[in-house]
Coordinates of N, CA and C in Angstrom, one line a residue:
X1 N 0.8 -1.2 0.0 CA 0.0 0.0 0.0 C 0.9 1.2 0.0
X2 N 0.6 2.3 -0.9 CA 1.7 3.4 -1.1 C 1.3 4.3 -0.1
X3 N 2.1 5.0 0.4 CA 2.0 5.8 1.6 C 1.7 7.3 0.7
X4 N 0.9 8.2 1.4 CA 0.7 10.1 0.7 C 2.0 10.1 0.9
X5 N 1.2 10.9 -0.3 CA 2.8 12.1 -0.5 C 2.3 13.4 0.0
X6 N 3.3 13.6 1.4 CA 3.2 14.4 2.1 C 4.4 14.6 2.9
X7 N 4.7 15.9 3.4 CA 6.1 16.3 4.4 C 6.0 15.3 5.3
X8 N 7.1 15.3 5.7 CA 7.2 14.5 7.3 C 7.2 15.5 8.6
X9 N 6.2 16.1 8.6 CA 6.2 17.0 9.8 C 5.5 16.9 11.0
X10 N 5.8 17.2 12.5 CA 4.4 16.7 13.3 C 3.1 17.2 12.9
X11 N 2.9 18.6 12.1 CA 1.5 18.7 11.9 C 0.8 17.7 11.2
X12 N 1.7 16.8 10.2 CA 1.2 16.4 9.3 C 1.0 14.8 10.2
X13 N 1.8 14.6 11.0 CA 1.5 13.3 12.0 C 0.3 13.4 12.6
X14 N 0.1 15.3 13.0 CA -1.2 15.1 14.1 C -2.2 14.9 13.4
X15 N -2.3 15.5 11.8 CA -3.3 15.3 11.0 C -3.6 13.9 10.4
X16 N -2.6 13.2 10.4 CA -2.6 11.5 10.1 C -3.5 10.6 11.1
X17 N -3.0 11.3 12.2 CA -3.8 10.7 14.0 C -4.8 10.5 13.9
X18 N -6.0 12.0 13.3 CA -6.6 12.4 13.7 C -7.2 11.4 12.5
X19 N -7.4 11.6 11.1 CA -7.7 10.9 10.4 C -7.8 9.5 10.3
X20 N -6.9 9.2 11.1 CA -7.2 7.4 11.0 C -8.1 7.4 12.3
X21 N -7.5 7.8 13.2 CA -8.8 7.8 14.3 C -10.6 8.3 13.6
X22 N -10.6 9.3 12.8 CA -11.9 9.2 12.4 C -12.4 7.7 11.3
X23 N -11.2 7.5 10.4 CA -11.6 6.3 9.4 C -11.6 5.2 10.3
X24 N -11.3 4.8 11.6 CA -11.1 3.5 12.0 C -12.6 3.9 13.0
X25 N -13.0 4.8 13.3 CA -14.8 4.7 13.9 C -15.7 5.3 12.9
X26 N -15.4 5.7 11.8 CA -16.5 5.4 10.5 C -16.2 4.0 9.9
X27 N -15.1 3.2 9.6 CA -15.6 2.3 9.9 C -16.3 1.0 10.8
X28 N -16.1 1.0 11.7 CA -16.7 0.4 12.5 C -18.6 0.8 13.0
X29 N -18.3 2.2 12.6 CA -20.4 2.5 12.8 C -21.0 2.4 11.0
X30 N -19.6 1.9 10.1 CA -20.4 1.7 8.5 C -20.3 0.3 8.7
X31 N -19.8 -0.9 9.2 CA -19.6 -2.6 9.5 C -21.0 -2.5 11.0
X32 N -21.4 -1.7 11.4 CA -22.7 -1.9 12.3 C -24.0 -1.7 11.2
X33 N -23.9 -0.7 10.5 CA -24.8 0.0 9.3 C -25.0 -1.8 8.6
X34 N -23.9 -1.9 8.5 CA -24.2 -3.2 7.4 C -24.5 -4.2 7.8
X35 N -24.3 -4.8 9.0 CA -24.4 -5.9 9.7 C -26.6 -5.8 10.0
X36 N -26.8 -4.4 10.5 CA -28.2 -4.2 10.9 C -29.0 -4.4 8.9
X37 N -28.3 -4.0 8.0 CA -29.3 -3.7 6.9 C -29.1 -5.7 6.4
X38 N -28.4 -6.4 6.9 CA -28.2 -7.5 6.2 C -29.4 -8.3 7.1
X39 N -29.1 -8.0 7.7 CA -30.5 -8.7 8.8 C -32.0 -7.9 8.4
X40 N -31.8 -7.0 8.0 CA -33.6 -6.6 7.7 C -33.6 -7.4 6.3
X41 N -32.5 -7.1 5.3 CA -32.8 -7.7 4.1 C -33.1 -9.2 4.2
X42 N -32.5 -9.8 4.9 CA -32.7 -10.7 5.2 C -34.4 -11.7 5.6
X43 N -34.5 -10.4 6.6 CA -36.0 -10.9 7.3 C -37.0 -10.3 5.7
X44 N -36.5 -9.4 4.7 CA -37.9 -8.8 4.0 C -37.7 -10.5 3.0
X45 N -36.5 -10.4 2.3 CA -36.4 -12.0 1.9 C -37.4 -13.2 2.5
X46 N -37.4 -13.1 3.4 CA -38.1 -14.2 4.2 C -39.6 -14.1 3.5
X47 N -39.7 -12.4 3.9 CA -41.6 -12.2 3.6 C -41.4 -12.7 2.2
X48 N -40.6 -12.2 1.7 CA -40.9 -12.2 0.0 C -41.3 -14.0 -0.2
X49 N -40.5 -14.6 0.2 CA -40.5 -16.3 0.3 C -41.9 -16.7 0.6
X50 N -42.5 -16.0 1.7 CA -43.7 -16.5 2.0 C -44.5 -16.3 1.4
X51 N -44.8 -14.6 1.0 CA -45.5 -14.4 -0.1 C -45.5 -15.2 -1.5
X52 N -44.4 -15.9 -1.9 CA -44.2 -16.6 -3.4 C -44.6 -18.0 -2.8
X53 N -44.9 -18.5 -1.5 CA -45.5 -20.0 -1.4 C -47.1 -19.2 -1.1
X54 N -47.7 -18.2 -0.9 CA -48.6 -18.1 -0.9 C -49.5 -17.8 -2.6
X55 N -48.5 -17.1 -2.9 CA -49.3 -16.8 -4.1 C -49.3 -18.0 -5.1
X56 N -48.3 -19.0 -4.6 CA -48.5 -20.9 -5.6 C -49.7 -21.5 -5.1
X57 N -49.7 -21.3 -3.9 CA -51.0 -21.6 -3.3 C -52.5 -21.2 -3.8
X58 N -52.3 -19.8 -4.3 CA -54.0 -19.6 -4.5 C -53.8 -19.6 -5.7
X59 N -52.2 -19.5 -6.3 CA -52.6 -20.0 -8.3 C -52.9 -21.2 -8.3
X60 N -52.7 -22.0 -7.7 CA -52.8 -23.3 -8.2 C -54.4 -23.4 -7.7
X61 N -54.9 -22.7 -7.4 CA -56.2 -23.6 -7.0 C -57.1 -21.8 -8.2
X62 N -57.0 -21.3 -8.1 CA -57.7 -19.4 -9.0 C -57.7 -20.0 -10.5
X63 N -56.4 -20.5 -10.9 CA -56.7 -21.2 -12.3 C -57.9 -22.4 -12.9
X64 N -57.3 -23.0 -12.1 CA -58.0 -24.2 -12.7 C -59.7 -24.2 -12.6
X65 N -60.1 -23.1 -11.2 CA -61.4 -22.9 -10.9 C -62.0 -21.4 -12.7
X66 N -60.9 -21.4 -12.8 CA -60.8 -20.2 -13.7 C -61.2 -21.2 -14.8
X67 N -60.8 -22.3 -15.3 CA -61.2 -23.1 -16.2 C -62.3 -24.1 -16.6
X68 N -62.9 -24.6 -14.9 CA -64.2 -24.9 -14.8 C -65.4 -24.0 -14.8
X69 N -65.2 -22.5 -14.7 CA -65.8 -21.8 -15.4 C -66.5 -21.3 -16.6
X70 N -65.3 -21.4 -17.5 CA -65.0 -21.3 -18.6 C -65.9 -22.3 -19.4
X71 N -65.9 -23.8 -18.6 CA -66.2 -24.8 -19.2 C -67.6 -24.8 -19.2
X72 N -67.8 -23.8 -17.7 CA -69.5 -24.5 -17.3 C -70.2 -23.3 -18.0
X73 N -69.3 -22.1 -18.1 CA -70.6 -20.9 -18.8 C -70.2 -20.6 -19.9
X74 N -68.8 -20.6 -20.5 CA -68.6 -20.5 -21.8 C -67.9 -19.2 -22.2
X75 N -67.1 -18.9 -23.0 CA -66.0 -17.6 -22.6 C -67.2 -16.3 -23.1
X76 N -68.4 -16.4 -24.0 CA -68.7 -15.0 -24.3 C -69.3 -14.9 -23.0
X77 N -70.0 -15.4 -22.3 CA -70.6 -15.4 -20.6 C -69.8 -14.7 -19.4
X78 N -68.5 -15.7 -19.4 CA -67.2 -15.0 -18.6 C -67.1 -13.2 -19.2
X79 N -67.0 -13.4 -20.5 CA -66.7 -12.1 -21.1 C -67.7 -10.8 -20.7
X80 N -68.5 -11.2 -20.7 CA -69.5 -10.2 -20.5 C -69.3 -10.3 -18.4
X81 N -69.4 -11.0 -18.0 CA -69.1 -10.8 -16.3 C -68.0 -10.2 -16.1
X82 N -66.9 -10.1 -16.9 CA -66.0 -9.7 -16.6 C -65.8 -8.1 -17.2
X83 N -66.8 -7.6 -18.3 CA -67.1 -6.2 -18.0 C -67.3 -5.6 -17.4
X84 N -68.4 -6.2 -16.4 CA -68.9 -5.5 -15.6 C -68.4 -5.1 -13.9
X85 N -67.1 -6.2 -14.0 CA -66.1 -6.2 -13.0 C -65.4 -4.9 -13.0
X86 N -65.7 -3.7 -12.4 CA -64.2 -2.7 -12.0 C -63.9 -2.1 -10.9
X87 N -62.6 -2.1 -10.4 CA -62.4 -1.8 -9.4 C -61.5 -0.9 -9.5
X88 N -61.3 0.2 -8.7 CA -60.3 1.2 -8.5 C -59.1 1.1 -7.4
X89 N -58.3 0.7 -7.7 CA -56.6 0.6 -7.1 C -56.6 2.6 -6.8
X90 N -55.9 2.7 -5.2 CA -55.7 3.7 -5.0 C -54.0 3.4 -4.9
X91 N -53.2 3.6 -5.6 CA -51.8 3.5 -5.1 C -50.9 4.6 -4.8
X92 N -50.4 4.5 -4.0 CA -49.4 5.8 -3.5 C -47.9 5.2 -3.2
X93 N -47.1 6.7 -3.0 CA -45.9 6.2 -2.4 C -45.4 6.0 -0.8
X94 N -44.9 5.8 -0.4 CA -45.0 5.6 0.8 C -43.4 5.2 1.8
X95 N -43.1 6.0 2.8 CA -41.3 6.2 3.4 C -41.8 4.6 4.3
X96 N -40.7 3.6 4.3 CA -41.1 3.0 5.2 C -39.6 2.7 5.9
X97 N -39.5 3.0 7.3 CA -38.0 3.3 8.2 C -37.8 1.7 8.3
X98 N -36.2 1.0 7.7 CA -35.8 0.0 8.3 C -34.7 0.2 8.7
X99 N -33.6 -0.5 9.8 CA -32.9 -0.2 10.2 C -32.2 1.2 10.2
X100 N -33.1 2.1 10.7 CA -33.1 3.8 11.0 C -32.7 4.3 10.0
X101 N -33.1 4.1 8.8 CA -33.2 4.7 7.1 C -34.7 4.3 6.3
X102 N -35.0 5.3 5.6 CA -36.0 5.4 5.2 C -35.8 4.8 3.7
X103 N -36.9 4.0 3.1 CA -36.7 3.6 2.1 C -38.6 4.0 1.2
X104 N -38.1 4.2 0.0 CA -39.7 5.0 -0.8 C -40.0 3.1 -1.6
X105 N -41.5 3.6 -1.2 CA -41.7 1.9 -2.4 C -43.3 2.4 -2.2
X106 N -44.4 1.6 -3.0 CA -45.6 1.9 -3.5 C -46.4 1.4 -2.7
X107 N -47.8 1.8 -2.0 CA -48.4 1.3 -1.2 C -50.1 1.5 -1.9
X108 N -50.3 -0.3 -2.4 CA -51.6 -0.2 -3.0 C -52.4 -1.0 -2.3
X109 N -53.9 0.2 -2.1 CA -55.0 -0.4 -1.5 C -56.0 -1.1 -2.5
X110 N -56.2 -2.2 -1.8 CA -57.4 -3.3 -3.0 C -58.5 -2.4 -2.0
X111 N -59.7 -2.4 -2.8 CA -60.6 -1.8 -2.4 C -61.5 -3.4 -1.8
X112 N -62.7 -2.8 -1.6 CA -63.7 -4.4 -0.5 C -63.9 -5.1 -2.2
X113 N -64.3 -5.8 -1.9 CA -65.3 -6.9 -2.9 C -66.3 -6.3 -3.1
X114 N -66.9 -6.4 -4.7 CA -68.0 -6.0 -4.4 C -69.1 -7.0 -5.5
X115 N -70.4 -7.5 -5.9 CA -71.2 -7.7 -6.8 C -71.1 -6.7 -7.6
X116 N -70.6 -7.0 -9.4 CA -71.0 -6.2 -10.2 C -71.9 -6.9 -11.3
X117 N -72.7 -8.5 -10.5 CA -73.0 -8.8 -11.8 C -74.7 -9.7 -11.3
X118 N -75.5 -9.6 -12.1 CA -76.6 -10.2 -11.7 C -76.8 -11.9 -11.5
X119 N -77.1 -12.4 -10.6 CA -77.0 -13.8 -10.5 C -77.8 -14.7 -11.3
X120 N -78.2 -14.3 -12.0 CA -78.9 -14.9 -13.3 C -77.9 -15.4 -14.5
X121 N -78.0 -16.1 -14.9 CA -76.7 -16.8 -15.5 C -75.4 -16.8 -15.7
X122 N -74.9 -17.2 -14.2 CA -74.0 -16.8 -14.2 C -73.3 -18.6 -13.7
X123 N -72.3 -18.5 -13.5 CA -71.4 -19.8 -13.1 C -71.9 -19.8 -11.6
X124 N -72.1 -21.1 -11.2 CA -72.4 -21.5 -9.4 C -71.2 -21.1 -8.8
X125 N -70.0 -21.2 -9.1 CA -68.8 -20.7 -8.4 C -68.2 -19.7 -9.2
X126 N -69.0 -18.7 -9.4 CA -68.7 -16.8 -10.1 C -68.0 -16.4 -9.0
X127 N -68.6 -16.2 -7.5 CA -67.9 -15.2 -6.8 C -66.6 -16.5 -6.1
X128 N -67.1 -17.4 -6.1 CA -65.7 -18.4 -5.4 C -63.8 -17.9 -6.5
X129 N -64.3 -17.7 -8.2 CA -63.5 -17.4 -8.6 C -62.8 -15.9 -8.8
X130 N -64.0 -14.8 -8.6 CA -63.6 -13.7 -8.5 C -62.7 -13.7 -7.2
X131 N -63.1 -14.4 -6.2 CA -62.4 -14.1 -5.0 C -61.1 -14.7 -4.6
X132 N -61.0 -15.7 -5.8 CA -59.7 -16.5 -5.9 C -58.6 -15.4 -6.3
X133 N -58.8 -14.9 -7.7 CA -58.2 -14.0 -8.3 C -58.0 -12.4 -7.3
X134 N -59.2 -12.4 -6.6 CA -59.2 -10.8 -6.3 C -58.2 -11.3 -5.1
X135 N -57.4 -12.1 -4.3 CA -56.9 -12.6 -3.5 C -55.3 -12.5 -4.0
X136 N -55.2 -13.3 -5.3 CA -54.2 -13.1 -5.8 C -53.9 -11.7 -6.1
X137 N -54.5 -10.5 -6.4 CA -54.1 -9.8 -6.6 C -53.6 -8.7 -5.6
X138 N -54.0 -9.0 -4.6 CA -53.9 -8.2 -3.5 C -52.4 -9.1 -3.0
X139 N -52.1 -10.1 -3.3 CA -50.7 -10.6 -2.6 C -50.0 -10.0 -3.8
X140 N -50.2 -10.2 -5.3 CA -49.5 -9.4 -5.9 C -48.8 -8.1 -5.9
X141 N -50.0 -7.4 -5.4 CA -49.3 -6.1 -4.6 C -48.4 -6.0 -3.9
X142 N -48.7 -6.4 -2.7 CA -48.0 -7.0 -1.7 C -46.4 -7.5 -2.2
X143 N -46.3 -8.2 -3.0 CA -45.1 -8.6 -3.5 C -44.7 -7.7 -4.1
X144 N -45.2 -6.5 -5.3 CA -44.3 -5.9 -5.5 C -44.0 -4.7 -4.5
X145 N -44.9 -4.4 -3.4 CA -43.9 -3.3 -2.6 C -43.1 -3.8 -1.6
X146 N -43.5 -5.5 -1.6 CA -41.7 -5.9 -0.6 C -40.8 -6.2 -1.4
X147 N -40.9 -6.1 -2.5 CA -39.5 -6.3 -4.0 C -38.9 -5.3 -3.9
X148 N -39.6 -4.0 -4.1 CA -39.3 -3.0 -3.7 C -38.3 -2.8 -2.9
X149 N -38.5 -2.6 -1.9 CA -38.3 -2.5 -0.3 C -36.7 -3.5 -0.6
X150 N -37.0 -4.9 -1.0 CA -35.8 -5.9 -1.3 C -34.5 -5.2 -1.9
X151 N -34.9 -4.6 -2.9 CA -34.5 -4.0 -4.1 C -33.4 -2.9 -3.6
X152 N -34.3 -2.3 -2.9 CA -33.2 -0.8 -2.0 C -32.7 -1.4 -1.1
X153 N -33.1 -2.1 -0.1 CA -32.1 -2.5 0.8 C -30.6 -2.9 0.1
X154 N -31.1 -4.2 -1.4 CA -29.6 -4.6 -1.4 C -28.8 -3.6 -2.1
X155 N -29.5 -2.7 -2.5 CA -28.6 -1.9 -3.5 C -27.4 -0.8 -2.3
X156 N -28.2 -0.4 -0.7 CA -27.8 0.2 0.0 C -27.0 -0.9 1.2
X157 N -27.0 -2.1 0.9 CA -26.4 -3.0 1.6 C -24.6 -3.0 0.7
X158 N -25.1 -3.3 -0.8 CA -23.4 -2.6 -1.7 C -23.1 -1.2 -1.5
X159 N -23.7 -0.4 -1.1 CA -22.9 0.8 -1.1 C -22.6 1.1 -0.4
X160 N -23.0 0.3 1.3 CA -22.3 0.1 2.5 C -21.0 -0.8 2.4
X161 N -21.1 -1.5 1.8 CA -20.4 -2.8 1.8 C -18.6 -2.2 0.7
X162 N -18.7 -1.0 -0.1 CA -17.9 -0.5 -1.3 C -17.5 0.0 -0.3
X163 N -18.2 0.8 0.6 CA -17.4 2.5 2.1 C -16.7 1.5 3.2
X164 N -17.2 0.1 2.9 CA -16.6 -0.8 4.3 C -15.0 -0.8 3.9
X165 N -15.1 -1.7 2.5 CA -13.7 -2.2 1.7 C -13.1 -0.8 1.5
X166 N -13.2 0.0 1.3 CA -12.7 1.7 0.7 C -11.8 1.5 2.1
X167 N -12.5 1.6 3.0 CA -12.3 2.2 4.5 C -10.8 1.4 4.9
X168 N -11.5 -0.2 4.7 CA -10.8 -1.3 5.3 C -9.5 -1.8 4.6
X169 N -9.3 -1.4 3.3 CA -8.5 -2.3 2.7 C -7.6 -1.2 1.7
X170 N -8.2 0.7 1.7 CA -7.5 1.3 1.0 C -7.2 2.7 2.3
X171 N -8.1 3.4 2.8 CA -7.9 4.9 3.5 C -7.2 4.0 4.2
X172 N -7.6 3.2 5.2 CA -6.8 2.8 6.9 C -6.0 2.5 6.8
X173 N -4.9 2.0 5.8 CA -3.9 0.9 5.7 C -2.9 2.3 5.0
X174 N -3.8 3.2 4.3 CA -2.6 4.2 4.0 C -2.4 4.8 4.8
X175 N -3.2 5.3 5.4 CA -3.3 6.6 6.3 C -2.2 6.1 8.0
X176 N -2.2 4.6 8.0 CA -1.2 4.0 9.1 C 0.0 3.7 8.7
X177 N 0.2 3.6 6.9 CA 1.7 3.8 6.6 C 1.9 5.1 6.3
X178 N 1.6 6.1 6.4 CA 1.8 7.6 6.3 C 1.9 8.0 7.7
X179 N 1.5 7.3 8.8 CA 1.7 7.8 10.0 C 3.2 7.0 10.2
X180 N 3.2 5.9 10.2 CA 4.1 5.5 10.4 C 5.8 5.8 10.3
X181 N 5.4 6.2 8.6 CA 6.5 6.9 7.8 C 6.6 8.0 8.3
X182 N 6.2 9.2 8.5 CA 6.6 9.8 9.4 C 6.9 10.2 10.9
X183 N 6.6 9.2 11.6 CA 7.2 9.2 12.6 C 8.5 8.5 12.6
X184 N 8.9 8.1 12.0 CA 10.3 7.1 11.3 C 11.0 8.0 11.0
X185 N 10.5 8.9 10.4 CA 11.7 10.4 9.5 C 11.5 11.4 10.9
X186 N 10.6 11.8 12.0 CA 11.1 12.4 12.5 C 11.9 11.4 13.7
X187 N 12.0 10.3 13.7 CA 12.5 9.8 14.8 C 14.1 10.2 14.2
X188 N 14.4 10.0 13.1 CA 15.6 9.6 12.2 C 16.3 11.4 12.5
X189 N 15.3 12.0 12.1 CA 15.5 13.8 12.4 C 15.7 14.0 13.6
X190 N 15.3 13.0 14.4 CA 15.7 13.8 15.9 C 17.4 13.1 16.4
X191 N 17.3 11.9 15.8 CA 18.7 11.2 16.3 C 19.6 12.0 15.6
X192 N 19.1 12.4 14.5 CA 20.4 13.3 13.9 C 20.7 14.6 14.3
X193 N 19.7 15.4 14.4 CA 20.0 16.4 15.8 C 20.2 16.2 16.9
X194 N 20.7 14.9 17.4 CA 20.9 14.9 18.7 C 23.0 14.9 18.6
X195 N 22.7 13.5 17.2 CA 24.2 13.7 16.5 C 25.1 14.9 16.7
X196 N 23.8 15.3 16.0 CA 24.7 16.9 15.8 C 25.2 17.8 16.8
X197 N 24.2 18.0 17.7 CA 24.3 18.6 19.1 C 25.4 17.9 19.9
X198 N 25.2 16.5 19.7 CA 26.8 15.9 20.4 C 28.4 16.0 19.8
X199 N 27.8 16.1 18.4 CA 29.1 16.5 17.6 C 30.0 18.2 17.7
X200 N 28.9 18.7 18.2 CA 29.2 20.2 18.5 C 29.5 20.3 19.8
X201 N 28.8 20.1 20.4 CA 29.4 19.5 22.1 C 30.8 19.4 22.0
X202 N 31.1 18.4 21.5 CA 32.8 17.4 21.4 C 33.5 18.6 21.2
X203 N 33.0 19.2 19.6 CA 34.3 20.5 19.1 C 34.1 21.2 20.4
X204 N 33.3 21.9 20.8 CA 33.6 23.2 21.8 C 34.2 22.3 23.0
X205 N 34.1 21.1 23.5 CA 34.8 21.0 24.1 C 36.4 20.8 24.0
X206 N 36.5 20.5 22.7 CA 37.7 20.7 22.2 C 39.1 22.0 22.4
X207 N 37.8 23.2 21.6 CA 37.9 24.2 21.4 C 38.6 25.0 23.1
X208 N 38.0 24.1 23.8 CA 38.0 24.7 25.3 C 39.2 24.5 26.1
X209 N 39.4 23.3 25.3 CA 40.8 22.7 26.2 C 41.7 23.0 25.4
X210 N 41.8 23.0 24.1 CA 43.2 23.8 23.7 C 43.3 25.1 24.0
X211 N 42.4 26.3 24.3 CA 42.5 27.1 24.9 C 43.1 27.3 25.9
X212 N 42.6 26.7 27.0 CA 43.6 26.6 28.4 C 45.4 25.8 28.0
X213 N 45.0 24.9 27.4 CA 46.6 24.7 27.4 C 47.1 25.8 26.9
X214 N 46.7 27.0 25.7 CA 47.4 28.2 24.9 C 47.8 28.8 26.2

């Protein structure tokens, strides 16, 4: 790891100090950041899992009732019931705080159930299948604002995870051979002025005693 290029001076030591002391407790509160966001992503994973054995659950059973339908009233029949089906999705955005960061994802309301169609020829199991589907759709939702939610966490789990390795493996390791290195050059700077002070010592004592012998 190459050391800055910078003087070897104590200001520039105390500024080295001071610096690795701040990068060595940003990292450690950016390795807590990541440690807490891997565990939420973790737990929204989980939802999302349940939600995808939930929604095989009511497909496998929404279709096939979707087919005995078909069979028992006939597609222009379905066609015509299924004009008269409308419902209005209210969907908004919405902040939701996970591990003490806010993250934006969509928040859609299914409205109630309602009859939009007269029971006069219609399929014996019409509303059993509206409510299969209207079921599925509402977990649909549901999945896509915890995808969502999935989605930002991992994207802000790498961009904690890039400030960790930055921190851990390039600033801290320089920033402790630049402290290093200069404490090395002034240590080397002080033995040589001490050199020198003793070397000057010697002459004047020199200087002292051939005097008196003169």
């Amino acid at each position: 790891m190459a050391k800055l290029n910078i003087a070897p001076t104590k200001s520039n030591l105390l500024a080295m100090k001071e610096q690795l002391a701040v990068s060595q407790n940003g990292y450690d509160l950016l390795e807590q950041k990541r440690e807490i966001l891997v565990q939420e992503l973790m737990k929204m994973v989980e939802k999302v899992r349940l939600l995808e054995r939930e929604l095989d659950e009511v497909t496998a059973t929404a279709y096939p009732a979707f087919k005995r339908m078909l069979m028992a009233a006939g597609s222009d029949q379905v066609k015509r019931i299924a004009k008269n089906v409308h419902y209005d999705f209210a969907m908004q955005e919405k902040s939701v705080a996970i591990g003490g960061m806010s993250f934006d994802t969509i928040d859609v309301t299914v409205p109630p159930q309602k009859l939009f169609y007269s029971l006069i020829g219609t399929y014996a199991n019409t509303d059993d299948v509206i409510a299969k589907f209207f079921k599925l759709l509402s977990l649909l939702t549901q999945m896509a604002s915890v995808r969502t939610i999935v989605w930002r966490l991992a994207e802000e789990v790498k961009k904690t995870q890039r400030r960790v390795n930055a921190l851990d493996k390039l600033v801290i390791p320089q920033t402790k051979e630049t402290k290093i290195y200069i404490e090395n050059a002034l240590e080397e700077k002080e033995r040589e002025n001490v050199f020198v002070l003793k070397a000057l010592k010697k002459k004047n004592e020199r200087r002292q005693t051939e005097g008196e012998k003169l």
